[in-house]
Amino acid sequence: MKQTEYTMEPSSAPAHRGHVLWQRVLLAVSLLTFWNLPTTTQLTIESVPVNAAEGTDVLLLVYNVTENILGYGWFRGEKVENSQQIASYLVSSQLNVPGPAYSGRETIYANGSLLFQNVFQNDTGYYTLLVTTDNLSSEAAPGQLQVFPKLPTPIITSNNSNPLEHQDTVVLTCEPETQNTTYMWWINNQSLPDSARLELSKDNRTLTLLHVTRNDTGPYVCETQNPVSAGRSDPFTLNVLYDPTQGSSSGLSDGAIAGIVIGAVAGVALIAALVYFLYVRKTGRYDAFPLVPLSPRLTATLGRGKETSSLCLAWICSSFFLKLCFPPLIPAGLFFPGLHASPSPLSLGHGYSHPHLV
């Protein structure tokens, strides 16, 4: 397709008279079609590309043009108004004639298509093509141009980069603010979780963290998108200040963990002690359990005898552990009433004595 050149000043009198005649014809046709564009038309106009990036070229491509064309006229807006005429094209002279809305960046081709060079965002909108035939009949068709900016790399700003845990609220903002832009947030390379402490603004550009915890450090990333470009910020990390003597807000404190461990061990010891006590009270037998040799120091503590049954030893150790960990809860002499520091037989009460300690 051959691109024609703009003619701002006619080079000859015949050409000048032709332009004047064409302008008069176009004026007459536009007056006839003003406020009365056909609702149906064979003409079809497509924007190539559909979504244009600012600074690129866009073509409003025309399909289904009839024969015996006298000329074309392009207008800004959805109406045929002379004040909004961009340019006209006379087929006989193959020349573009600028109109009042001409910016110097538009070109009409022989098939009626309109080329925009170096489009701006304010070029976005509707345009109308008016086709005039030799018998002065006319046909109009609308077209649309959409221009979007190329998005810059976003950055994250914060109202407080060193918040106090459980006290401060942090507001993260994705900059800059641009129109027709979708904002998205990521934390730890994942989409935002459902949390009552996370709040997004209506346009998703601002993320609010209520009463931050040490688990809210990030990193955070914001992403921007529009139909022609996308951008992703550098990771942003919060420095959440907290008391190191306090346990993690999402787990158990050291004291709680120690209490659980002690409680579990005490429970096992209590069960072993109860099993031994019930067995002895019911059967009075000790020989069912293997003998365990005792050290001289433990022999002196427990009394005479250098060995005792394993279950008896478990009973003594369990009782000692419970008495040591929970002294208010274990009355003296409850499990081993006859045990003394001085050398003496180990008595179990009720007239029973262990045969291996006497």
Coordinates of C-alpha atoms in Angstrom, one line a residue:
M1 CA 0.0 0.0 0.0
K2 CA 1.4 3.4 -1.0
Q3 CA 1.5 6.0 1.7
T4 CA 0.4 9.4 0.4
E5 CA 1.9 12.7 1.5
Y6 CA 0.0 15.5 3.2
T7 CA -0.5 18.6 1.1
M8 CA -0.8 21.7 3.3
E9 CA -0.7 24.1 0.3
P10 CA -1.8 23.4 -3.2
S11 CA 0.9 23.7 -5.9
S12 CA -1.4 24.7 -8.7
A13 CA -4.7 26.4 -9.4
P14 CA -6.5 23.3 -10.7
A15 CA -5.5 21.4 -7.5
H16 CA -6.6 24.3 -5.4
R17 CA -10.0 24.4 -7.1
G18 CA -10.3 20.6 -6.7
H19 CA -9.7 20.9 -2.9
V20 CA -12.2 23.6 -2.6
L21 CA -14.8 21.6 -4.5
W22 CA -14.1 18.6 -2.4
Q23 CA -14.4 20.6 0.8
R24 CA -17.8 21.9 -0.4
V25 CA -19.0 18.4 -1.3
L26 CA -17.8 17.1 2.1
L27 CA -19.5 20.0 3.9
A28 CA -22.8 19.3 2.1
V29 CA -22.6 15.6 2.8
S30 CA -21.7 16.1 6.5
L31 CA -24.7 18.5 6.9
L32 CA -27.0 15.8 5.5
T33 CA -25.6 13.1 7.8
F34 CA -25.1 15.3 10.9
W35 CA -27.0 13.7 13.9
N36 CA -28.3 11.1 11.5
L37 CA -25.6 8.4 11.2
P38 CA -26.9 5.0 9.9
T39 CA -27.5 2.5 12.6
T40 CA -26.4 -0.3 10.3
T41 CA -23.6 -0.2 7.9
Q42 CA -21.5 -2.5 5.7
L43 CA -18.4 -0.7 6.7
T44 CA -16.2 -2.3 9.4
I45 CA -13.4 -0.6 11.3
E46 CA -10.8 -2.5 13.3
S47 CA -8.0 -1.1 15.5
V48 CA -4.6 -2.7 14.9
P49 CA -3.5 -3.3 17.5
V50 CA -6.7 -3.4 19.6
N51 CA -4.8 -2.0 22.7
A52 CA -1.9 0.3 21.8
A53 CA 1.0 1.3 23.9
E54 CA 1.7 5.0 24.2
G55 CA 4.3 6.1 21.6
T56 CA 3.5 3.4 19.1
D57 CA 1.6 3.6 15.7
V58 CA -2.0 2.5 15.4
L59 CA -4.1 1.8 12.2
L60 CA -7.8 2.1 12.1
L61 CA -8.3 -0.5 9.3
V62 CA -11.4 -0.2 7.1
Y63 CA -13.2 -3.2 5.6
N64 CA -16.0 -3.6 3.0
V65 CA -15.6 -0.2 1.2
T66 CA -18.0 0.2 -1.7
E67 CA -16.9 1.1 -5.2
N68 CA -17.1 4.5 -7.0
I69 CA -15.7 6.4 -4.0
L70 CA -15.5 10.1 -4.2
G71 CA -13.6 10.5 -1.0
Y72 CA -13.3 9.8 2.7
G73 CA -13.5 12.0 5.8
W74 CA -12.4 11.1 9.4
F75 CA -13.8 12.8 12.4
R76 CA -12.9 12.7 16.1
G77 CA -15.9 11.5 18.2
E78 CA -19.1 9.6 17.3
K79 CA -20.6 12.4 15.3
V80 CA -19.9 14.0 11.9
E81 CA -19.0 17.6 12.9
N82 CA -16.9 19.8 10.8
S83 CA -15.1 21.2 13.8
Q84 CA -14.0 17.7 14.7
Q85 CA -12.8 16.8 11.2
I86 CA -9.3 15.3 11.3
A87 CA -8.6 15.1 7.6
S88 CA -10.3 14.2 4.3
Y89 CA -9.0 12.2 1.3
L90 CA -10.0 13.0 -2.3
V91 CA -9.7 9.8 -4.4
S92 CA -9.2 11.7 -7.7
S93 CA -6.1 13.6 -6.4
Q94 CA -5.0 11.0 -3.8
L95 CA -4.2 13.8 -1.4
N96 CA -4.9 14.3 2.3
V97 CA -6.6 17.5 3.2
P98 CA -6.1 18.5 6.9
G99 CA -9.1 19.4 9.0
P100 CA -9.6 21.5 12.2
A101 CA -8.8 18.4 14.4
Y102 CA -5.6 17.5 12.5
S103 CA -2.6 17.0 14.8
G104 CA 0.1 16.3 12.1
R105 CA 0.2 12.6 13.1
E106 CA -2.7 11.2 11.0
T107 CA -2.7 9.8 7.4
I108 CA -5.6 8.6 5.4
Y109 CA -4.8 5.7 2.9
A110 CA -6.5 5.0 -0.4
N111 CA -8.8 2.3 1.1
G112 CA -10.0 4.8 3.8
S113 CA -7.9 3.4 6.7
L114 CA -6.5 6.0 9.1
L115 CA -3.0 5.7 10.5
F116 CA -2.0 7.4 13.9
Q117 CA 1.7 7.8 14.5
N118 CA 3.2 8.1 18.0
V119 CA -0.1 7.9 19.8
F120 CA -0.8 9.6 23.2
Q121 CA -3.2 8.6 25.9
N122 CA -5.5 11.5 25.0
D123 CA -5.9 9.9 21.5
T124 CA -8.1 7.3 23.2
G125 CA -11.7 7.5 22.1
Y126 CA -14.2 7.0 19.3
Y127 CA -13.6 8.1 15.6
T128 CA -16.1 8.2 12.7
L129 CA -15.4 7.5 9.0
L130 CA -17.6 9.1 6.4
V131 CA -17.5 7.6 2.9
T132 CA -18.9 9.6 0.0
T133 CA -19.6 8.0 -3.4
D134 CA -19.8 9.6 -6.9
N135 CA -23.5 10.0 -6.7
L136 CA -23.1 11.9 -3.3
S137 CA -24.6 9.1 -1.2
S138 CA -22.8 8.6 2.1
E139 CA -22.1 5.9 4.6
A140 CA -20.6 6.2 8.1
A141 CA -18.9 3.8 10.4
P142 CA -17.5 4.2 14.0
G143 CA -14.1 3.1 15.2
Q144 CA -12.4 3.1 18.5
L145 CA -8.8 3.7 19.6
Q146 CA -7.4 2.6 23.0
V147 CA -4.0 3.8 24.2
F148 CA -2.4 2.7 27.4
P149 CA 0.9 3.9 29.0
K150 CA 3.9 1.7 29.4
L151 CA 4.1 1.1 33.1
P152 CA 7.2 1.9 35.0
T153 CA 8.8 -0.5 37.5
P154 CA 6.7 -0.1 40.7
I155 CA 8.2 0.5 44.1
I156 CA 6.8 -0.2 47.6
T157 CA 6.7 2.6 50.2
S158 CA 5.9 2.1 53.8
N159 CA 4.7 4.5 56.6
N160 CA 6.8 2.5 59.1
S161 CA 9.7 0.2 58.2
N162 CA 10.5 -0.6 61.8
P163 CA 7.2 -1.3 63.5
L164 CA 6.7 -2.6 67.0
E165 CA 5.2 -6.0 67.3
H166 CA 1.5 -6.1 68.4
Q167 CA 1.4 -2.3 68.6
D168 CA 2.0 -0.7 65.2
T169 CA -0.1 -0.8 62.0
V170 CA 1.9 -0.7 58.7
V171 CA 0.6 0.7 55.4
L172 CA 2.4 -0.5 52.3
T173 CA 1.7 1.4 49.0
C174 CA 2.5 0.4 45.5
E175 CA 3.8 3.4 43.6
P176 CA 3.2 5.2 41.2
E177 CA -0.5 5.5 40.8
T178 CA -1.6 5.1 37.2
Q179 CA -5.0 4.9 35.5
N180 CA -6.5 1.6 34.1
T181 CA -3.9 -0.4 36.1
T182 CA -4.4 -3.6 38.0
Y183 CA -2.5 -4.0 41.3
M184 CA -1.5 -7.3 42.9
W185 CA 0.4 -8.2 46.0
W186 CA 2.6 -11.2 46.9
I187 CA 4.1 -12.2 50.3
N188 CA 6.9 -14.8 50.5
N189 CA 6.3 -15.4 46.8
Q190 CA 2.7 -16.4 47.4
S191 CA -0.6 -14.6 47.0
L192 CA -2.0 -12.9 50.1
P193 CA -3.5 -15.3 52.6
D194 CA -7.0 -14.7 54.1
S195 CA -6.4 -12.9 57.3
A196 CA -8.4 -10.4 59.3
R197 CA -5.2 -8.4 59.9
L198 CA -4.6 -7.8 56.1
E199 CA -6.7 -5.1 54.4
L200 CA -6.6 -4.0 50.8
S201 CA -7.8 -0.7 49.4
K202 CA -10.5 -0.6 46.8
D203 CA -8.0 -0.4 44.0
N204 CA -5.6 -2.9 45.7
R205 CA -2.8 -0.3 45.6
T206 CA -2.5 -0.1 49.4
L207 CA -2.0 -3.0 51.7
T208 CA -2.6 -2.5 55.4
L209 CA -1.1 -4.8 58.1
L210 CA -2.9 -4.4 61.4
H211 CA -0.9 -5.0 64.6
V212 CA 2.1 -6.5 62.9
T213 CA 3.9 -9.6 64.3
R214 CA 7.4 -10.9 63.7
N215 CA 5.9 -13.3 61.1
D216 CA 4.9 -10.3 58.9
T217 CA 8.4 -9.4 57.9
G218 CA 7.9 -10.5 54.3
P219 CA 9.3 -10.1 51.7
Y220 CA 6.5 -8.2 50.0
V221 CA 6.2 -7.6 46.2
C222 CA 3.7 -5.6 44.3
E223 CA 2.8 -6.1 40.6
T224 CA 1.2 -3.7 38.1
Q225 CA -0.5 -4.7 34.9
N226 CA -2.4 -3.0 32.1
P227 CA -3.3 -4.3 28.6
V228 CA 0.1 -3.4 27.1
S229 CA 2.7 -3.8 29.9
A230 CA 3.4 -5.2 33.4
G231 CA 5.9 -4.4 36.1
R232 CA 7.1 -6.1 39.4
S233 CA 8.7 -4.3 42.3
D234 CA 11.8 -5.3 44.2
P235 CA 11.2 -7.3 47.4
F236 CA 10.4 -5.2 50.4
T237 CA 11.1 -6.5 53.9
L238 CA 9.8 -5.1 57.3
N239 CA 12.0 -5.0 60.3
V240 CA 9.5 -5.9 63.1
L241 CA 10.9 -4.9 66.5
Y242 CA 9.9 -7.3 69.4
D243 CA 10.9 -8.3 72.9
P244 CA 13.3 -11.3 72.6
T245 CA 12.3 -12.5 76.0
Q246 CA 8.8 -13.2 74.8
G247 CA 7.9 -16.3 72.9
S248 CA 6.9 -16.3 69.3
S249 CA 3.4 -15.0 68.7
S250 CA 2.5 -17.9 66.6
G251 CA 4.0 -20.7 68.8
L252 CA 4.4 -21.8 72.4
S253 CA 6.7 -20.0 74.9
D254 CA 9.8 -21.8 76.3
G255 CA 8.0 -22.1 79.7
A256 CA 5.0 -23.7 78.1
I257 CA 7.1 -26.2 76.2
A258 CA 9.0 -27.1 79.4
G259 CA 5.8 -27.5 81.3
I260 CA 4.5 -29.9 78.6
V261 CA 7.6 -32.0 78.7
I262 CA 7.6 -32.1 82.5
G263 CA 4.0 -33.0 82.6
A264 CA 4.4 -35.8 80.1
V265 CA 7.3 -37.3 82.1
A266 CA 5.5 -36.9 85.3
G267 CA 2.5 -38.7 83.8
V268 CA 4.6 -41.6 82.7
A269 CA 6.2 -41.8 86.2
L270 CA 2.8 -41.6 87.9
I271 CA 1.4 -44.4 85.8
A272 CA 4.5 -46.6 86.5
A273 CA 4.1 -45.9 90.3
L274 CA 0.5 -46.7 90.3
V275 CA 1.0 -50.0 88.4
Y276 CA 3.7 -51.0 90.9
F277 CA 1.6 -50.1 93.9
L278 CA -1.5 -51.9 92.7
Y279 CA 0.5 -55.0 91.8
V280 CA 2.2 -55.2 95.2
R281 CA -1.0 -54.6 97.2
K282 CA -2.9 -57.2 95.2
T283 CA -0.3 -60.0 94.9
G284 CA 2.5 -59.3 97.4
R285 CA 4.9 -60.8 94.8
Y286 CA 8.2 -59.3 93.9
D287 CA 9.9 -62.3 92.2
A288 CA 8.1 -61.7 88.9
F289 CA 10.5 -58.9 88.1
P290 CA 14.2 -59.3 87.4
L291 CA 16.7 -58.2 90.1
V292 CA 18.7 -55.1 89.6
P293 CA 22.0 -54.7 91.4
L294 CA 22.3 -51.5 93.4
S295 CA 25.3 -49.3 93.8
P296 CA 26.8 -49.0 97.3
R297 CA 25.5 -45.5 97.7
L298 CA 21.9 -46.4 96.7
T299 CA 22.2 -49.5 99.0
A300 CA 23.1 -47.2 101.9
T301 CA 20.2 -45.0 101.0
L302 CA 17.6 -47.7 100.7
G303 CA 18.9 -50.0 103.5
R304 CA 20.4 -53.5 103.6
G305 CA 20.6 -55.5 100.4
K306 CA 22.7 -55.1 97.3
E307 CA 19.9 -55.8 94.7
T308 CA 16.2 -55.3 94.3
S309 CA 13.5 -55.9 91.7
S310 CA 13.3 -53.7 88.6
L311 CA 9.7 -52.8 89.3
C312 CA 10.5 -51.9 92.9
L313 CA 13.3 -49.6 91.7
A314 CA 10.9 -48.0 89.1
W315 CA 8.4 -47.4 92.0
I316 CA 11.1 -45.7 94.1
C317 CA 12.4 -43.5 91.2
S318 CA 8.9 -42.5 90.1
S319 CA 7.9 -41.6 93.6
F320 CA 11.1 -39.6 94.1
F321 CA 10.6 -37.7 90.8
L322 CA 7.0 -36.9 91.6
K323 CA 7.9 -35.7 95.1
L324 CA 10.7 -33.6 93.6
C325 CA 8.7 -31.9 90.9
F326 CA 5.4 -31.6 92.7
P327 CA 6.1 -31.5 96.5
P328 CA 2.7 -29.8 97.4
L329 CA 0.8 -32.5 95.6
I330 CA 2.6 -35.6 96.9
P331 CA 2.1 -36.2 100.7
A332 CA 5.0 -37.6 102.6
G333 CA 4.9 -41.4 102.9
L334 CA 2.1 -41.8 100.3
F335 CA 4.1 -44.2 98.0
F336 CA 7.0 -45.3 100.1
P337 CA 6.1 -44.7 103.8
G338 CA 9.0 -46.8 105.2
L339 CA 11.8 -45.2 103.3
H340 CA 14.4 -43.3 105.4
A341 CA 17.8 -41.8 104.8
S342 CA 19.3 -44.0 107.5
P343 CA 20.1 -47.7 106.8
S344 CA 16.9 -49.7 107.5
P345 CA 14.8 -52.2 105.7
L346 CA 12.4 -50.9 103.0
S347 CA 8.9 -51.3 104.4
L348 CA 5.9 -51.1 102.2
G349 CA 3.5 -50.8 105.1
H350 CA 0.8 -53.1 106.2
G351 CA 3.4 -55.7 107.4
Y352 CA 5.0 -56.2 103.9
S353 CA 8.7 -56.1 103.5
H354 CA 10.6 -56.7 100.2
P355 CA 12.5 -60.0 100.5
H356 CA 15.5 -58.8 98.5
L357 CA 16.1 -55.7 100.7
V358 CA 16.2 -57.6 104.1

